[in-house]
mmCIF file of N, CA and C in Angstrom:
data_model
loop_
_atom_site.group_PDB
_atom_site.id
_atom_site.type_symbol
_atom_site.label_atom_id
_atom_site.label_comp_id
_atom_site.label_asym_id
_atom_site.label_seq_id
_atom_site.Cartn_x
_atom_site.Cartn_y
_atom_site.Cartn_z
ATOM 1 N N ARG X 11 0.841 -1.181 0.000
ATOM 2 C CA ARG X 11 0.000 0.000 0.000
ATOM 3 C C ARG X 11 0.882 1.239 0.000
ATOM 4 N N TYR X 12 0.424 2.262 -0.718
ATOM 5 C CA TYR X 12 1.191 3.495 -0.839
ATOM 6 C C TYR X 12 0.606 4.598 0.035
ATOM 7 N N LEU X 13 1.303 5.708 0.081
ATOM 8 C CA LEU X 13 0.896 6.819 0.928
ATOM 9 C C LEU X 13 -0.517 7.313 0.622
ATOM 10 N N ASP X 14 -0.948 7.223 -0.626
ATOM 11 C CA ASP X 14 -2.286 7.698 -0.992
ATOM 12 C C ASP X 14 -3.361 6.634 -0.782
ATOM 13 N N GLY X 15 -2.991 5.486 -0.202
ATOM 14 C CA GLY X 15 -3.965 4.432 0.079
ATOM 15 C C GLY X 15 -4.154 3.435 -1.050
ATOM 16 N N THR X 16 -3.547 3.686 -2.187
ATOM 17 C CA THR X 16 -3.661 2.749 -3.300
ATOM 18 C C THR X 16 -2.698 1.586 -3.095
ATOM 19 N N GLY X 17 -2.815 0.596 -3.926
ATOM 20 C CA GLY X 17 -1.920 -0.549 -3.850
ATOM 21 C C GLY X 17 -1.901 -1.280 -5.172
ATOM 22 N N ARG X 18 -1.114 -2.313 -5.226
ATOM 23 C CA ARG X 18 -1.056 -3.163 -6.415
ATOM 24 C C ARG X 18 -0.586 -4.532 -5.997
ATOM 25 N N GLU X 19 -0.791 -5.490 -6.856
ATOM 26 C CA GLU X 19 -0.410 -6.859 -6.546
ATOM 27 C C GLU X 19 0.603 -7.359 -7.563
ATOM 28 N N VAL X 20 1.618 -8.002 -7.049
ATOM 29 C CA VAL X 20 2.615 -8.681 -7.869
ATOM 30 C C VAL X 20 2.587 -10.124 -7.402
ATOM 31 N N ALA X 21 2.198 -11.044 -8.273
ATOM 32 C CA ALA X 21 2.009 -12.435 -7.857
ATOM 33 C C ALA X 21 2.714 -13.386 -8.815
ATOM 34 N N GLY X 22 3.322 -14.412 -8.261
ATOM 35 C CA GLY X 22 3.979 -15.439 -9.063
ATOM 36 C C GLY X 22 5.421 -15.091 -9.384
ATOM 37 N N ARG X 23 6.185 -16.129 -9.696
ATOM 38 C CA ARG X 23 7.624 -15.949 -9.953
ATOM 39 C C ARG X 23 7.912 -15.044 -11.137
ATOM 40 N N LYS X 24 7.155 -15.161 -12.231
ATOM 41 C CA LYS X 24 7.413 -14.328 -13.420
ATOM 42 C C LYS X 24 7.185 -12.854 -13.115
ATOM 43 N N GLN X 25 6.073 -12.540 -12.447
ATOM 44 C CA GLN X 25 5.799 -11.143 -12.121
ATOM 45 C C GLN X 25 6.811 -10.604 -11.108
ATOM 46 N N LEU X 26 7.188 -11.425 -10.140
ATOM 47 C CA LEU X 26 8.182 -10.973 -9.163
ATOM 48 C C LEU X 26 9.519 -10.672 -9.836
ATOM 49 N N ALA X 27 9.938 -11.519 -10.775
ATOM 50 C CA ALA X 27 11.194 -11.293 -11.493
ATOM 51 C C ALA X 27 11.113 -10.015 -12.332
ATOM 52 N N ALA X 28 9.988 -9.799 -13.009
ATOM 53 C CA ALA X 28 9.815 -8.588 -13.816
ATOM 54 C C ALA X 28 9.811 -7.342 -12.933
ATOM 55 N N TYR X 29 9.175 -7.431 -11.779
ATOM 56 C CA TYR X 29 9.133 -6.314 -10.842
ATOM 57 C C TYR X 29 10.540 -5.970 -10.348
ATOM 58 N N ALA X 30 11.317 -6.990 -10.022
ATOM 59 C CA ALA X 30 12.689 -6.760 -9.562
ATOM 60 C C ALA X 30 13.535 -6.121 -10.662
ATOM 61 N N ARG X 31 13.367 -6.570 -11.906
ATOM 62 C CA ARG X 31 14.141 -5.996 -13.020
ATOM 63 C C ARG X 31 13.777 -4.539 -13.291
ATOM 64 N N ALA X 32 12.552 -4.135 -12.928
ATOM 65 C CA ALA X 32 12.087 -2.773 -13.205
ATOM 66 C C ALA X 32 12.706 -1.732 -12.274
ATOM 67 N N HIS X 33 13.308 -2.153 -11.173
ATOM 68 C CA HIS X 33 13.924 -1.212 -10.246
ATOM 69 C C HIS X 33 15.247 -0.698 -10.803
ATOM 70 N N GLU X 34 15.525 0.564 -10.529
ATOM 71 C CA GLU X 34 16.806 1.129 -10.944
ATOM 72 C C GLU X 34 17.922 0.501 -10.130
ATOM 73 N N SER X 35 19.018 0.205 -10.773
ATOM 74 C CA SER X 35 20.150 -0.434 -10.114
ATOM 75 C C SER X 35 21.440 0.198 -10.628
ATOM 76 N N PRO X 36 22.586 -0.197 -10.072
ATOM 77 C CA PRO X 36 23.851 0.403 -10.502
ATOM 78 C C PRO X 36 24.017 0.301 -12.020
ATOM 79 N N PRO X 37 24.544 1.320 -12.641
ATOM 80 C CA PRO X 37 25.175 2.521 -12.067
ATOM 81 C C PRO X 37 24.204 3.676 -11.845
ATOM 82 N N VAL X 38 22.899 3.501 -12.122
ATOM 83 C CA VAL X 38 21.930 4.585 -11.942
ATOM 84 C C VAL X 38 21.682 4.851 -10.464
ATOM 85 N N LYS X 39 21.390 3.812 -9.711
ATOM 86 C CA LYS X 39 21.157 3.923 -8.272
ATOM 87 C C LYS X 39 21.864 2.779 -7.566
ATOM 88 N N PHE X 40 22.084 2.944 -6.279
ATOM 89 C CA PHE X 40 22.770 1.932 -5.476
ATOM 90 C C PHE X 40 21.941 1.609 -4.229
ATOM 91 N N PRO X 41 20.726 1.058 -4.437
ATOM 92 C CA PRO X 41 19.850 0.836 -3.281
ATOM 93 C C PRO X 41 20.342 -0.271 -2.356
ATOM 94 N N LYS X 42 20.070 -0.072 -1.076
ATOM 95 C CA LYS X 42 20.352 -1.073 -0.044
ATOM 96 C C LYS X 42 19.044 -1.320 0.691
ATOM 97 N N HIS X 43 18.514 -2.515 0.574
ATOM 98 C CA HIS X 43 17.239 -2.880 1.194
ATOM 99 C C HIS X 43 17.533 -3.574 2.514
ATOM 100 N N MET X 44 16.986 -3.026 3.586
ATOM 101 C CA MET X 44 17.212 -3.595 4.914
ATOM 102 C C MET X 44 15.860 -3.964 5.521
ATOM 103 N N SER X 45 15.808 -5.119 6.144
ATOM 104 C CA SER X 45 14.617 -5.481 6.913
ATOM 105 C C SER X 45 15.074 -6.026 8.257
ATOM 106 N N TRP X 46 14.275 -5.772 9.301
ATOM 107 C CA TRP X 46 14.687 -6.166 10.648
ATOM 108 C C TRP X 46 13.479 -6.303 11.558
ATOM 109 N N ALA X 47 13.747 -6.854 12.728
ATOM 110 C CA ALA X 47 12.814 -6.992 13.843
ATOM 111 C C ALA X 47 11.529 -7.738 13.492
ATOM 112 N N PRO X 48 11.628 -8.851 12.769
ATOM 113 C CA PRO X 48 10.385 -9.576 12.495
ATOM 114 C C PRO X 48 9.855 -10.255 13.763
ATOM 115 N N VAL X 49 8.561 -10.191 13.922
ATOM 116 C CA VAL X 49 7.878 -10.944 14.962
ATOM 117 C C VAL X 49 7.089 -12.021 14.216
ATOM 118 N N ILE X 50 7.426 -13.285 14.481
ATOM 119 C CA ILE X 50 6.867 -14.391 13.716
ATOM 120 C C ILE X 50 6.005 -15.268 14.613
ATOM 121 N N ASP X 51 4.786 -15.537 14.155
ATOM 122 C CA ASP X 51 3.856 -16.410 14.868
ATOM 123 C C ASP X 51 3.662 -17.669 14.023
ATOM 124 N N ILE X 52 4.195 -18.791 14.491
ATOM 125 C CA ILE X 52 4.125 -20.049 13.748
ATOM 126 C C ILE X 52 2.968 -20.878 14.287
ATOM 127 N N ASP X 53 2.147 -21.372 13.357
ATOM 128 C CA ASP X 53 1.011 -22.227 13.696
ATOM 129 C C ASP X 53 1.053 -23.445 12.776
ATOM 130 N N GLY X 54 1.741 -24.474 13.228
ATOM 131 C CA GLY X 54 1.872 -25.683 12.413
ATOM 132 C C GLY X 54 2.712 -25.438 11.180
ATOM 133 N N ARG X 55 2.100 -25.563 10.017
ATOM 134 C CA ARG X 55 2.806 -25.407 8.745
ATOM 135 C C ARG X 55 2.567 -24.041 8.114
ATOM 136 N N GLN X 56 2.014 -23.119 8.907
ATOM 137 C CA GLN X 56 1.785 -21.759 8.435
ATOM 138 C C GLN X 56 2.353 -20.780 9.456
ATOM 139 N N ALA X 57 2.636 -19.584 8.987
ATOM 140 C CA ALA X 57 3.166 -18.557 9.887
ATOM 141 C C ALA X 57 2.752 -17.180 9.389
ATOM 142 N N LYS X 58 2.677 -16.238 10.326
ATOM 143 C CA LYS X 58 2.456 -14.833 10.015
ATOM 144 C C LYS X 58 3.579 -14.049 10.673
ATOM 145 N N ALA X 59 3.986 -12.985 10.012
ATOM 146 C CA ALA X 59 5.087 -12.180 10.543
ATOM 147 C C ALA X 59 4.848 -10.709 10.244
ATOM 148 N N ARG X 60 5.402 -9.865 11.093
ATOM 149 C CA ARG X 60 5.419 -8.426 10.848
ATOM 150 C C ARG X 60 6.817 -7.942 11.169
ATOM 151 N N GLY X 61 7.377 -7.151 10.264
ATOM 152 C CA GLY X 61 8.717 -6.601 10.451
ATOM 153 C C GLY X 61 8.812 -5.236 9.787
ATOM 154 N N MET X 62 9.940 -4.587 9.947
ATOM 155 C CA MET X 62 10.150 -3.262 9.391
ATOM 156 C C MET X 62 11.151 -3.326 8.231
ATOM 157 N N PHE X 63 11.080 -2.326 7.351
ATOM 158 C CA PHE X 63 12.040 -2.262 6.251
ATOM 159 C C PHE X 63 12.400 -0.806 5.959
ATOM 160 N N ALA X 64 13.545 -0.651 5.318
ATOM 161 C CA ALA X 64 13.972 0.656 4.805
ATOM 162 C C ALA X 64 14.812 0.404 3.568
ATOM 163 N N ILE X 65 14.722 1.319 2.627
ATOM 164 C CA ILE X 65 15.584 1.272 1.447
ATOM 165 C C ILE X 65 16.406 2.555 1.465
ATOM 166 N N LEU X 66 17.725 2.366 1.548
ATOM 167 C CA LEU X 66 18.657 3.488 1.561
ATOM 168 C C LEU X 66 19.278 3.623 0.178
ATOM 169 N N ASN X 67 19.740 4.823 -0.122
ATOM 170 C CA ASN X 67 20.365 5.045 -1.407
ATOM 171 C C ASN X 67 21.374 6.177 -1.299
ATOM 172 N N ARG X 68 22.101 6.349 -2.380
ATOM 173 C CA ARG X 68 23.065 7.442 -2.468
ATOM 174 C C ARG X 68 22.337 8.640 -3.064
ATOM 175 N N GLY X 69 22.299 9.747 -2.327
ATOM 176 C CA GLY X 69 21.664 10.963 -2.809
ATOM 177 C C GLY X 69 22.698 11.953 -3.293
ATOM 178 N N PRO X 70 22.244 13.082 -3.834
ATOM 179 C CA PRO X 70 23.187 14.075 -4.373
ATOM 180 C C PRO X 70 24.108 14.672 -3.317
ATOM 181 N N GLU X 71 23.669 14.658 -2.049
ATOM 182 C CA GLU X 71 24.485 15.231 -0.980
ATOM 183 C C GLU X 71 24.869 14.202 0.070
ATOM 184 N N GLY X 72 24.728 12.913 -0.261
ATOM 185 C CA GLY X 72 25.070 11.867 0.683
ATOM 186 C C GLY X 72 23.950 10.851 0.797
ATOM 187 N N PRO X 73 24.016 9.990 1.812
ATOM 188 C CA PRO X 73 23.023 8.931 1.954
ATOM 189 C C PRO X 73 21.615 9.479 2.218
ATOM 190 N N VAL X 74 20.610 8.769 1.674
ATOM 191 C CA VAL X 74 19.208 9.113 1.912
ATOM 192 C C VAL X 74 18.415 7.845 2.215
ATOM 193 N N VAL X 75 17.355 8.011 2.991
ATOM 194 C CA VAL X 75 16.382 6.939 3.176
ATOM 195 C C VAL X 75 15.315 7.188 2.118
ATOM 196 N N ASP X 76 15.253 6.312 1.118
ATOM 197 C CA ASP X 76 14.275 6.477 0.038
ATOM 198 C C ASP X 76 12.858 6.189 0.509
ATOM 199 N N VAL X 77 12.702 5.117 1.272
ATOM 200 C CA VAL X 77 11.371 4.699 1.686
ATOM 201 C C VAL X 77 11.510 3.814 2.920
ATOM 202 N N TYR X 78 10.495 3.856 3.799
ATOM 203 C CA TYR X 78 10.484 2.921 4.922
ATOM 204 C C TYR X 78 9.046 2.573 5.282
ATOM 205 N N GLY X 79 8.910 1.449 5.978
ATOM 206 C CA GLY X 79 7.582 1.002 6.387
ATOM 207 C C GLY X 79 7.666 -0.351 7.062
ATOM 208 N N SER X 80 6.600 -1.125 6.905
ATOM 209 C CA SER X 80 6.566 -2.443 7.526
ATOM 210 C C SER X 80 6.066 -3.480 6.526
ATOM 211 N N TYR X 81 6.355 -4.724 6.827
ATOM 212 C CA TYR X 81 5.883 -5.861 6.038
ATOM 213 C C TYR X 81 4.910 -6.664 6.889
ATOM 214 N N ASP X 82 3.802 -7.063 6.311
ATOM 215 C CA ASP X 82 2.923 -8.076 6.884
ATOM 216 C C ASP X 82 3.051 -9.293 5.971
ATOM 217 N N ASP X 83 3.571 -10.378 6.502
ATOM 218 C CA ASP X 83 3.866 -11.564 5.703
ATOM 219 C C ASP X 83 3.049 -12.764 6.147
ATOM 220 N N GLU X 84 2.780 -13.639 5.184
ATOM 221 C CA GLU X 84 2.224 -14.955 5.464
ATOM 222 C C GLU X 84 3.131 -15.958 4.766
ATOM 223 N N MET X 85 3.409 -17.063 5.437
ATOM 224 C CA MET X 85 4.305 -18.080 4.901
ATOM 225 C C MET X 85 3.708 -19.461 5.145
ATOM 226 N N ALA X 86 4.156 -20.403 4.334
ATOM 227 C CA ALA X 86 3.732 -21.793 4.517
ATOM 228 C C ALA X 86 4.921 -22.684 4.201
ATOM 229 N N VAL X 87 4.963 -23.829 4.861
ATOM 230 C CA VAL X 87 6.026 -24.791 4.597
ATOM 231 C C VAL X 87 5.503 -25.779 3.561
ATOM 232 N N GLY X 88 6.303 -26.000 2.524
ATOM 233 C CA GLY X 88 5.906 -26.908 1.449
ATOM 234 C C GLY X 88 6.198 -28.355 1.787
ATOM 235 N N SER X 89 5.783 -29.233 0.899
ATOM 236 C CA SER X 89 6.015 -30.662 1.102
ATOM 237 C C SER X 89 7.505 -30.994 1.111
ATOM 238 N N ASP X 90 8.328 -30.082 0.577
ATOM 239 C CA ASP X 90 9.780 -30.270 0.580
ATOM 240 C C ASP X 90 10.428 -29.764 1.865
ATOM 241 N N GLY X 91 9.613 -29.230 2.800
ATOM 242 C CA GLY X 91 10.140 -28.742 4.071
ATOM 243 C C GLY X 91 10.652 -27.313 4.032
ATOM 244 N N VAL X 92 10.514 -26.625 2.892
ATOM 245 C CA VAL X 92 11.023 -25.259 2.742
ATOM 246 C C VAL X 92 9.889 -24.262 2.995
ATOM 247 N N TRP X 93 10.171 -23.271 3.850
ATOM 248 C CA TRP X 93 9.205 -22.200 4.095
ATOM 249 C C TRP X 93 9.254 -21.210 2.943
ATOM 250 N N ARG X 94 8.077 -20.784 2.471
ATOM 251 C CA ARG X 94 7.981 -19.815 1.374
ATOM 252 C C ARG X 94 6.925 -18.766 1.706
ATOM 253 N N PHE X 95 7.166 -17.561 1.224
ATOM 254 C CA PHE X 95 6.166 -16.510 1.370
ATOM 255 C C PHE X 95 4.951 -16.865 0.513
ATOM 256 N N THR X 96 3.776 -16.685 1.070
ATOM 257 C CA THR X 96 2.549 -16.800 0.288
ATOM 258 C C THR X 96 1.943 -15.421 0.075
ATOM 259 N N VAL X 97 2.223 -14.498 0.995
ATOM 260 C CA VAL X 97 1.759 -13.109 0.897
ATOM 261 C C VAL X 97 2.817 -12.219 1.524
ATOM 262 N N ARG X 98 3.115 -11.103 0.876
ATOM 263 C CA ARG X 98 3.932 -10.052 1.483
ATOM 264 C C ARG X 98 3.253 -8.728 1.180
ATOM 265 N N LEU X 99 2.755 -8.091 2.210
ATOM 266 C CA LEU X 99 2.122 -6.788 2.075
ATOM 267 C C LEU X 99 3.111 -5.744 2.583
ATOM 268 N N SER X 100 3.520 -4.851 1.693
ATOM 269 C CA SER X 100 4.421 -3.758 2.068
ATOM 270 C C SER X 100 3.570 -2.550 2.423
ATOM 271 N N ILE X 101 3.720 -2.066 3.628
ATOM 272 C CA ILE X 101 2.983 -0.892 4.067
ATOM 273 C C ILE X 101 3.970 0.259 4.135
ATOM 274 N N ILE X 102 3.877 1.166 3.170
ATOM 275 C CA ILE X 102 4.815 2.277 3.071
ATOM 276 C C ILE X 102 4.361 3.387 4.002
ATOM 277 N N GLU X 103 5.228 3.750 4.944
ATOM 278 C CA GLU X 103 4.908 4.792 5.915
ATOM 279 C C GLU X 103 5.423 6.156 5.464
ATOM 280 N N ALA X 104 6.533 6.168 4.732
ATOM 281 C CA ALA X 104 7.080 7.430 4.227
ATOM 282 C C ALA X 104 8.033 7.139 3.087
ATOM 283 N N MET X 105 8.110 8.091 2.154
ATOM 284 C CA MET X 105 9.078 7.966 1.067
ATOM 285 C C MET X 105 9.594 9.347 0.699
ATOM 286 N N SER X 106 10.839 9.370 0.212
ATOM 287 C CA SER X 106 11.440 10.641 -0.193
ATOM 288 C C SER X 106 10.781 11.116 -1.482
ATOM 289 N N ARG X 107 10.872 12.399 -1.728
ATOM 290 C CA ARG X 107 10.261 12.938 -2.948
ATOM 291 C C ARG X 107 10.971 12.458 -4.201
ATOM 292 N N THR X 108 12.205 11.984 -4.062
ATOM 293 C CA THR X 108 12.967 11.519 -5.228
ATOM 294 C C THR X 108 12.825 10.019 -5.471
ATOM 295 N N PHE X 109 12.137 9.292 -4.565
ATOM 296 C CA PHE X 109 12.012 7.843 -4.720
ATOM 297 C C PHE X 109 11.089 7.524 -5.886
ATOM 298 N N GLN X 110 11.555 6.658 -6.769
ATOM 299 C CA GLN X 110 10.779 6.247 -7.931
ATOM 300 C C GLN X 110 10.263 4.834 -7.733
ATOM 301 N N LEU X 111 8.946 4.673 -7.711
ATOM 302 C CA LEU X 111 8.363 3.340 -7.610
ATOM 303 C C LEU X 111 8.549 2.601 -8.928
ATOM 304 N N ALA X 112 8.876 1.329 -8.847
ATOM 305 C CA ALA X 112 8.962 0.513 -10.050
ATOM 306 C C ALA X 112 7.544 0.221 -10.530
ATOM 307 N N ASN X 113 7.348 0.173 -11.836
ATOM 308 C CA ASN X 113 6.044 -0.166 -12.375
ATOM 309 C C ASN X 113 5.755 -1.629 -12.124
ATOM 310 N N ALA X 114 4.519 -1.925 -11.778
ATOM 311 C CA ALA X 114 4.109 -3.317 -11.611
ATOM 312 C C ALA X 114 4.064 -3.986 -12.970
ATOM 313 N N PRO X 115 4.475 -5.235 -13.058
ATOM 314 C CA PRO X 115 4.394 -5.948 -14.339
ATOM 315 C C PRO X 115 2.952 -6.144 -14.744
ATOM 316 N N ARG X 116 2.716 -6.225 -16.020
ATOM 317 C CA ARG X 116 1.349 -6.434 -16.527
ATOM 318 C C ARG X 116 1.167 -7.862 -16.954
#
């Protein structure tokens, strides 16, 4: 969800890969994505978590925080024993005026 209350969905491996490719990367930008302090509630083969995130970057006058907020996640363990995200909701609390959102894949 964005500051104006709107949102979008990116689902499946193909859309996630396209979304990741749409972000600016070196040499245009040098983003550093940090996430921390997850609180995880495990219930059998499913789990819910909430944590915080920030994306830092190099600005014209030094480091900047491009965007920060929290994640609401849902995960499930597959038949192979590997935990995978089933839902990740990014709740954006603030973003810099220079932060460019990547377009969602179509």
